[in-house]
Amino acid sequence: MAAFSTLAEFRGLMAEAPGPNSVAKTAAEARNTQLTKPMGALGRLEDIAIWFAGWQGNPLPRIADPQVIVFAGNHGITAQGVSAFPAEVTEQMVLNFQHGGAAINQLSRAAGAKLSVHALDLDTPTADFTQGPAMTEAELVAALQAGWDAVNAHTDLLVVGEMGIGNTTSGAAILHALYGGEAENWVGRGTGVSDEGLELKARVVREGVAANPSTKGLEVLRCLGGRELAAMVGAIACARVERIPVVLDGFICTAAAATLAAEFEGGLDHCIAGHVSAEAAHIEVLKNLGKEPILSLDMRLGEASGGALAINIVKSAVACLSGMATFAEAGVADG
């Protein structure tokens, strides 16, 4: 895996990132027309399998080493009272992940995925972005590199998620900066804030965007994001360079990924949306990114939970493309 020490070097790696393997994709499309089923009978599973084949570079793709990564970070914005929970919960939940007691532990195990957890300077929250940038450039680069380095060399399907009290406010601020509209359109209840808390979040988002008036992807991430959001971007970028398919998780993961799409054309072509969360703004982000979610189960937990749950759908799609017999192989008339 490549390394970088500046944003310029990171941008250079992304600029040179390869696209999908067109030969493998074309072969997968041709095979799909010959499988023992009517064309289109498996619906979106067919599209998912062909997409996966192109990025893996294999017309008979396999998923043997899926990886789920959860990044944790703390936000200075919590001093504004934007969360129903104190910042200490971030570290407590990291311990829960490490001890196997969280939902993501169970969902990763059910999907046959290796789970890793990375806590990023929890004792040093990012700055309050209503007063200026959340991170320096050096802090952003360090978080991007932490995410990049967290991707295993043999990973063939990646899901990234987060834990960080206050990060729904950070995600909403990023989207307000990137897409405009009213701050109220992007904020949600997150961990369960009251109506008054919702109004407070909208005010904080407005103030944060006013204090950091940029619309460029990585600069928005630096000014309004957090270390765990930046690490997710780093991991997703690494996957793009290594041609590893990615399943996006929920609202915060997608908000972070949106900065990569804003910075690099085609930066998220290797990504598919695992689900649409109960955070009302998530569907709007997905529409802006042109991503149709696989699942809609009213989940709003984060932690990579929705993305991990979608792994089994992607596995099923790939298994059908690679494992089903063709009409000729099965001796079945194809009409």
Short mmCIF file of C-alpha atoms in Angstrom, two decimals:
data_model
loop_
_atom_site.label_atom_id
_atom_site.label_comp_id
_atom_site.label_asym_id
_atom_site.label_seq_id
_atom_site.Cartn_x
_atom_site.Cartn_y
_atom_site.Cartn_z
CA MET A 1 0.00 0.00 0.00
CA ALA A 2 1.29 3.46 -0.90
CA ALA A 3 2.13 6.13 1.66
CA PHE A 4 1.87 9.92 1.53
CA SER A 5 2.93 12.76 3.79
CA THR A 6 1.12 15.72 2.23
CA LEU A 7 -2.26 16.46 0.72
CA ALA A 8 -0.53 17.01 -2.62
CA GLU A 9 0.83 13.46 -2.53
CA PHE A 10 -2.60 12.12 -1.53
CA ARG A 11 -4.18 13.96 -4.44
CA GLY A 12 -1.52 12.56 -6.76
CA LEU A 13 -2.31 8.99 -5.76
CA MET A 14 -6.02 9.56 -6.34
CA ALA A 15 -5.39 11.21 -9.70
CA GLU A 16 -3.58 8.08 -10.87
CA ALA A 17 -6.12 5.61 -9.46
CA PRO A 18 -7.21 2.97 -12.00
CA GLY A 19 -10.76 2.37 -13.07
CA PRO A 20 -12.57 -0.97 -13.25
CA ASN A 21 -11.26 -3.72 -15.51
CA SER A 22 -13.39 -3.36 -18.64
CA VAL A 23 -12.46 -6.81 -19.99
CA ALA A 24 -13.59 -8.53 -16.78
CA LYS A 25 -16.77 -6.45 -16.64
CA THR A 26 -17.67 -7.24 -20.25
CA ALA A 27 -17.05 -10.95 -19.67
CA ALA A 28 -19.22 -10.86 -16.55
CA GLU A 29 -22.01 -9.14 -18.48
CA ALA A 30 -21.80 -11.81 -21.20
CA ARG A 31 -21.84 -14.63 -18.65
CA ASN A 32 -24.87 -13.10 -16.94
CA THR A 33 -26.84 -13.40 -20.20
CA GLN A 34 -26.15 -17.14 -20.30
CA LEU A 35 -27.01 -18.11 -16.72
CA THR A 36 -29.95 -20.45 -16.11
CA LYS A 37 -32.53 -17.74 -15.43
CA PRO A 38 -34.50 -15.19 -17.41
CA MET A 39 -32.52 -11.99 -18.02
CA GLY A 40 -33.07 -9.58 -15.16
CA ALA A 41 -34.75 -12.16 -12.95
CA LEU A 42 -32.29 -11.50 -10.12
CA GLY A 43 -32.89 -7.76 -10.33
CA ARG A 44 -30.20 -5.58 -8.77
CA LEU A 45 -28.18 -8.62 -7.75
CA GLU A 46 -27.10 -8.88 -11.38
CA ASP A 47 -25.93 -5.25 -11.50
CA ILE A 48 -24.08 -5.60 -8.19
CA ALA A 49 -22.27 -8.73 -9.33
CA ILE A 50 -21.17 -7.17 -12.62
CA TRP A 51 -20.01 -4.01 -10.84
CA PHE A 52 -18.03 -6.14 -8.42
CA ALA A 53 -16.48 -8.23 -11.21
CA GLY A 54 -15.21 -5.11 -12.93
CA TRP A 55 -13.53 -3.74 -9.84
CA GLN A 56 -12.06 -7.08 -8.79
CA GLY A 57 -10.88 -7.65 -12.36
CA ASN A 58 -12.35 -11.14 -12.41
CA PRO A 59 -15.34 -12.27 -14.51
CA LEU A 60 -15.84 -15.07 -11.94
CA PRO A 61 -15.44 -12.94 -8.80
CA ARG A 62 -15.07 -14.27 -5.27
CA ILE A 63 -15.33 -12.69 -1.84
CA ALA A 64 -12.98 -14.41 0.57
CA ASP A 65 -11.64 -11.61 2.81
CA PRO A 66 -14.20 -8.91 3.57
CA GLN A 67 -13.06 -6.32 6.10
CA VAL A 68 -15.01 -3.97 8.36
CA ILE A 69 -13.14 -1.05 9.95
CA VAL A 70 -14.56 1.22 12.65
CA PHE A 71 -12.74 4.49 13.32
CA ALA A 72 -13.36 6.50 16.48
CA GLY A 73 -12.69 10.16 17.15
CA ASN A 74 -13.78 12.96 19.46
CA HIS A 75 -15.14 16.35 18.42
CA GLY A 76 -14.63 19.75 19.99
CA ILE A 77 -18.09 20.67 18.77
CA THR A 78 -19.59 18.60 21.62
CA ALA A 79 -18.85 21.56 23.89
CA GLN A 80 -21.82 23.22 22.16
CA GLY A 81 -24.18 20.55 23.57
CA VAL A 82 -25.07 19.00 20.21
CA SER A 83 -25.31 15.40 21.47
CA ALA A 84 -27.53 13.63 23.96
CA PHE A 85 -24.44 11.74 25.21
CA PRO A 86 -21.14 12.99 26.66
CA ALA A 87 -17.87 12.64 24.74
CA GLU A 88 -16.70 9.95 27.19
CA VAL A 89 -19.08 7.52 25.49
CA THR A 90 -16.77 7.37 22.46
CA GLU A 91 -13.99 5.70 24.44
CA GLN A 92 -16.44 3.49 26.31
CA MET A 93 -17.90 2.23 23.04
CA VAL A 94 -14.43 1.56 21.63
CA LEU A 95 -13.85 -0.76 24.60
CA ASN A 96 -17.18 -2.42 23.87
CA PHE A 97 -16.11 -3.00 20.26
CA GLN A 98 -12.81 -4.44 21.40
CA HIS A 99 -14.58 -6.78 23.82
CA GLY A 100 -17.02 -7.98 21.14
CA GLY A 101 -20.17 -6.56 22.71
CA ALA A 102 -21.48 -4.16 20.05
CA ALA A 103 -23.90 -4.70 17.20
CA ILE A 104 -21.10 -4.37 14.67
CA ASN A 105 -19.26 -7.30 16.25
CA GLN A 106 -22.28 -9.53 15.69
CA LEU A 107 -23.00 -8.26 12.17
CA SER A 108 -19.37 -8.60 11.08
CA ARG A 109 -19.25 -12.14 12.42
CA ALA A 110 -22.50 -13.02 10.63
CA ALA A 111 -21.05 -11.67 7.37
CA GLY A 112 -17.76 -13.55 7.79
CA ALA A 113 -15.87 -10.24 7.87
CA LYS A 114 -12.78 -9.35 9.86
CA LEU A 115 -13.45 -6.37 12.15
CA SER A 116 -10.78 -3.91 13.22
CA VAL A 117 -11.22 -0.87 15.46
CA HIS A 118 -8.98 2.21 15.39
CA ALA A 119 -9.26 4.94 18.03
CA LEU A 120 -7.74 8.22 16.81
CA ASP A 121 -6.34 10.56 19.49
CA LEU A 122 -9.44 10.38 21.67
CA ASP A 123 -7.72 12.49 24.33
CA THR A 124 -7.32 15.31 21.80
CA PRO A 125 -10.69 16.31 20.32
CA THR A 126 -10.78 18.28 17.12
CA ALA A 127 -11.29 22.03 17.46
CA ASP A 128 -14.76 23.58 17.73
CA PHE A 129 -15.45 24.33 14.07
CA THR A 130 -17.72 27.28 14.87
CA GLN A 131 -14.50 29.08 15.82
CA GLY A 132 -12.36 27.97 12.85
CA PRO A 133 -11.11 24.78 11.18
CA ALA A 134 -11.62 21.50 13.06
CA MET A 135 -8.18 20.21 11.99
CA THR A 136 -4.87 21.50 10.74
CA GLU A 137 -3.62 20.17 7.44
CA ALA A 138 -1.11 17.98 9.28
CA GLU A 139 -3.91 16.50 11.43
CA LEU A 140 -6.01 15.82 8.34
CA VAL A 141 -3.12 14.09 6.57
CA ALA A 142 -2.40 11.96 9.66
CA ALA A 143 -6.04 10.84 9.83
CA LEU A 144 -6.17 10.10 6.10
CA GLN A 145 -3.01 8.01 6.41
CA ALA A 146 -4.41 6.16 9.45
CA GLY A 147 -7.42 5.16 7.40
CA TRP A 148 -5.32 4.21 4.40
CA ASP A 149 -3.01 2.04 6.51
CA ALA A 150 -5.94 0.27 8.18
CA VAL A 151 -6.95 -1.52 4.96
CA ASN A 152 -5.57 -5.06 4.93
CA ALA A 153 -3.50 -6.13 1.94
CA HIS A 154 -5.80 -9.08 1.14
CA THR A 155 -9.13 -7.30 1.63
CA ASP A 156 -11.51 -7.95 -1.28
CA LEU A 157 -14.56 -6.05 0.03
CA LEU A 158 -14.40 -3.10 2.43
CA VAL A 159 -16.89 -1.51 4.80
CA VAL A 160 -15.93 1.46 6.96
CA GLY A 161 -17.82 2.99 9.86
CA GLU A 162 -17.39 5.36 12.76
CA MET A 163 -17.93 6.10 16.40
CA GLY A 164 -17.72 9.65 17.67
CA ILE A 165 -20.09 11.62 19.87
CA GLY A 166 -21.05 14.77 17.95
CA ASN A 167 -20.26 13.44 14.51
CA THR A 168 -23.77 13.70 13.07
CA THR A 169 -23.36 17.47 13.48
CA SER A 170 -20.03 17.26 11.69
CA GLY A 171 -21.59 15.24 8.88
CA ALA A 172 -24.46 17.71 8.53
CA ALA A 173 -22.05 20.65 8.38
CA ILE A 174 -20.03 18.95 5.62
CA LEU A 175 -23.16 18.39 3.55
CA HIS A 176 -24.41 21.94 4.11
CA ALA A 177 -21.04 23.21 2.87
CA LEU A 178 -20.98 20.90 -0.17
CA TYR A 179 -24.60 21.07 -1.27
CA GLY A 180 -26.02 24.28 0.21
CA GLY A 181 -29.69 24.54 1.14
CA GLU A 182 -30.79 25.23 4.68
CA ALA A 183 -28.90 23.84 7.67
CA GLU A 184 -32.17 22.37 8.94
CA ASN A 185 -32.32 20.15 5.85
CA TRP A 186 -29.14 18.34 6.87
CA VAL A 187 -29.40 17.91 10.63
CA GLY A 188 -31.10 14.97 12.33
CA ARG A 189 -31.63 13.67 15.82
CA GLY A 190 -28.47 11.57 15.84
CA THR A 191 -28.28 9.89 19.24
CA GLY A 192 -31.75 11.19 20.08
CA VAL A 193 -31.63 14.93 20.76
CA SER A 194 -34.80 16.87 21.61
CA ASP A 195 -36.53 19.44 19.41
CA GLU A 196 -34.48 22.12 21.14
CA GLY A 197 -31.34 20.08 20.51
CA LEU A 198 -32.26 19.84 16.82
CA GLU A 199 -32.52 23.63 16.60
CA LEU A 200 -29.17 23.94 18.37
CA LYS A 201 -27.54 21.56 15.88
CA ALA A 202 -28.86 23.59 12.96
CA ARG A 203 -27.48 26.79 14.48
CA VAL A 204 -24.09 25.18 15.07
CA VAL A 205 -24.01 23.87 11.49
CA ARG A 206 -24.80 27.35 10.12
CA GLU A 207 -22.11 28.92 12.28
CA GLY A 208 -19.57 26.28 11.31
CA VAL A 209 -20.13 26.76 7.58
CA ALA A 210 -20.03 30.55 8.00
CA ALA A 211 -16.72 30.28 9.86
CA ASN A 212 -15.25 27.95 7.22
CA PRO A 213 -16.55 29.14 3.82
CA SER A 214 -15.08 26.51 1.53
CA THR A 215 -16.79 24.13 -0.90
CA LYS A 216 -13.70 22.11 -1.90
CA GLY A 217 -13.95 18.50 -0.79
CA LEU A 218 -10.81 17.94 1.26
CA GLU A 219 -10.84 21.47 2.66
CA VAL A 220 -14.43 20.96 3.80
CA LEU A 221 -13.34 17.71 5.43
CA ARG A 222 -10.46 19.47 7.21
CA CYS A 223 -12.57 22.36 8.43
CA LEU A 224 -15.80 20.60 9.41
CA GLY A 225 -14.93 16.92 9.75
CA GLY A 226 -13.32 14.83 12.45
CA ARG A 227 -10.48 12.38 12.59
CA GLU A 228 -12.77 9.38 12.21
CA LEU A 229 -14.46 10.92 9.16
CA ALA A 230 -11.08 11.67 7.60
CA ALA A 231 -9.87 8.14 8.34
CA MET A 232 -12.91 6.72 6.55
CA VAL A 233 -12.03 8.89 3.56
CA GLY A 234 -8.45 7.61 3.70
CA ALA A 235 -9.61 3.99 3.74
CA ILE A 236 -12.08 4.54 0.89
CA ALA A 237 -9.35 6.29 -1.12
CA CYS A 238 -6.93 3.43 -0.51
CA ALA A 239 -9.59 1.02 -1.75
CA ARG A 240 -10.04 3.15 -4.90
CA VAL A 241 -6.31 3.00 -5.64
CA GLU A 242 -6.19 -0.76 -4.95
CA ARG A 243 -9.46 -1.43 -6.85
CA ILE A 244 -11.20 -2.87 -3.78
CA PRO A 245 -15.01 -2.61 -3.90
CA VAL A 246 -16.51 -0.66 -0.98
CA VAL A 247 -19.92 -0.82 0.69
CA LEU A 248 -20.80 2.58 2.16
CA ASP A 249 -22.46 2.67 5.57
CA GLY A 250 -24.90 5.32 6.76
CA PHE A 251 -25.26 9.07 7.04
CA ILE A 252 -21.87 9.95 8.52
CA CYS A 253 -19.88 7.57 6.34
CA THR A 254 -21.66 8.88 3.25
CA ALA A 255 -21.11 12.51 4.28
CA ALA A 256 -17.39 11.81 4.65
CA ALA A 257 -17.30 9.98 1.31
CA ALA A 258 -19.06 12.93 -0.35
CA THR A 259 -15.94 15.03 0.21
CA LEU A 260 -13.96 12.51 -1.85
CA ALA A 261 -16.53 12.66 -4.63
CA ALA A 262 -16.39 16.46 -4.55
CA GLU A 263 -12.59 16.42 -4.83
CA PHE A 264 -12.11 13.68 -7.45
CA GLU A 265 -14.32 12.86 -10.41
CA GLY A 266 -15.23 9.18 -10.17
CA GLY A 267 -13.76 9.02 -6.68
CA LEU A 268 -16.64 6.84 -5.46
CA ASP A 269 -17.18 4.69 -8.56
CA HIS A 270 -15.89 1.69 -6.59
CA CYS A 271 -18.52 2.24 -3.89
CA ILE A 272 -22.07 1.00 -3.48
CA ALA A 273 -24.54 2.21 -0.84
CA GLY A 274 -25.21 -0.49 1.72
CA HIS A 275 -28.38 1.04 3.12
CA VAL A 276 -30.35 4.22 3.66
CA SER A 277 -30.52 5.17 7.32
CA ALA A 278 -33.31 6.71 9.36
CA GLU A 279 -31.41 10.02 9.36
CA ALA A 280 -33.68 11.94 7.00
CA ALA A 281 -30.86 13.66 5.10
CA HIS A 282 -29.11 10.42 4.18
CA ILE A 283 -31.34 9.74 1.19
CA GLU A 284 -30.61 13.24 -0.11
CA VAL A 285 -26.85 12.65 0.06
CA LEU A 286 -27.26 9.38 -1.81
CA LYS A 287 -29.30 11.12 -4.50
CA ASN A 288 -26.57 13.74 -4.89
CA LEU A 289 -24.00 10.95 -5.25
CA GLY A 290 -26.16 8.89 -7.61
CA LYS A 291 -26.16 5.89 -5.25
CA GLU A 292 -29.18 3.61 -4.79
CA PRO A 293 -29.15 1.90 -1.40
CA ILE A 294 -29.33 -1.88 -1.16
CA LEU A 295 -31.28 -1.98 2.12
CA SER A 296 -33.80 0.25 3.91
CA LEU A 297 -34.37 -0.98 7.46
CA ASP A 298 -34.72 2.27 9.47
CA MET A 299 -31.28 1.76 11.00
CA ARG A 300 -29.42 4.76 12.47
CA LEU A 301 -26.70 3.19 14.60
CA GLY A 302 -23.60 3.93 12.54
CA GLU A 303 -20.62 1.76 13.50
CA ALA A 304 -20.61 0.34 9.92
CA SER A 305 -23.68 -1.67 10.89
CA GLY A 306 -25.76 -1.10 7.74
CA GLY A 307 -22.78 -1.63 5.48
CA ALA A 308 -21.84 -4.84 7.26
CA LEU A 309 -25.38 -6.13 6.94
CA ALA A 310 -25.23 -5.52 3.18
CA ILE A 311 -22.08 -7.67 2.82
CA ASN A 312 -24.21 -10.80 2.64
CA ILE A 313 -26.27 -9.28 -0.19
CA VAL A 314 -23.11 -8.55 -2.17
CA LYS A 315 -21.81 -12.04 -1.42
CA SER A 316 -25.06 -13.53 -2.68
CA ALA A 317 -24.90 -11.50 -5.88
CA VAL A 318 -21.31 -12.58 -6.54
CA ALA A 319 -22.10 -16.21 -5.72
CA CYS A 320 -24.90 -16.28 -8.29
CA LEU A 321 -22.76 -14.82 -11.07
CA SER A 322 -19.82 -17.10 -10.41
CA GLY A 323 -21.58 -20.25 -9.23
CA MET A 324 -24.68 -20.63 -11.35
CA ALA A 325 -24.49 -22.85 -14.42
CA THR A 326 -24.97 -21.45 -17.90
CA PHE A 327 -27.69 -22.88 -20.13
CA ALA A 328 -25.01 -24.77 -22.05
CA GLU A 329 -23.36 -26.15 -18.91
CA ALA A 330 -26.69 -27.31 -17.50
CA GLY A 331 -28.03 -28.69 -20.77
CA VAL A 332 -31.07 -26.41 -20.52
CA ALA A 333 -32.65 -24.86 -23.59
CA ASP A 334 -32.40 -21.11 -23.44
CA GLY A 335 -35.34 -20.42 -25.70
#
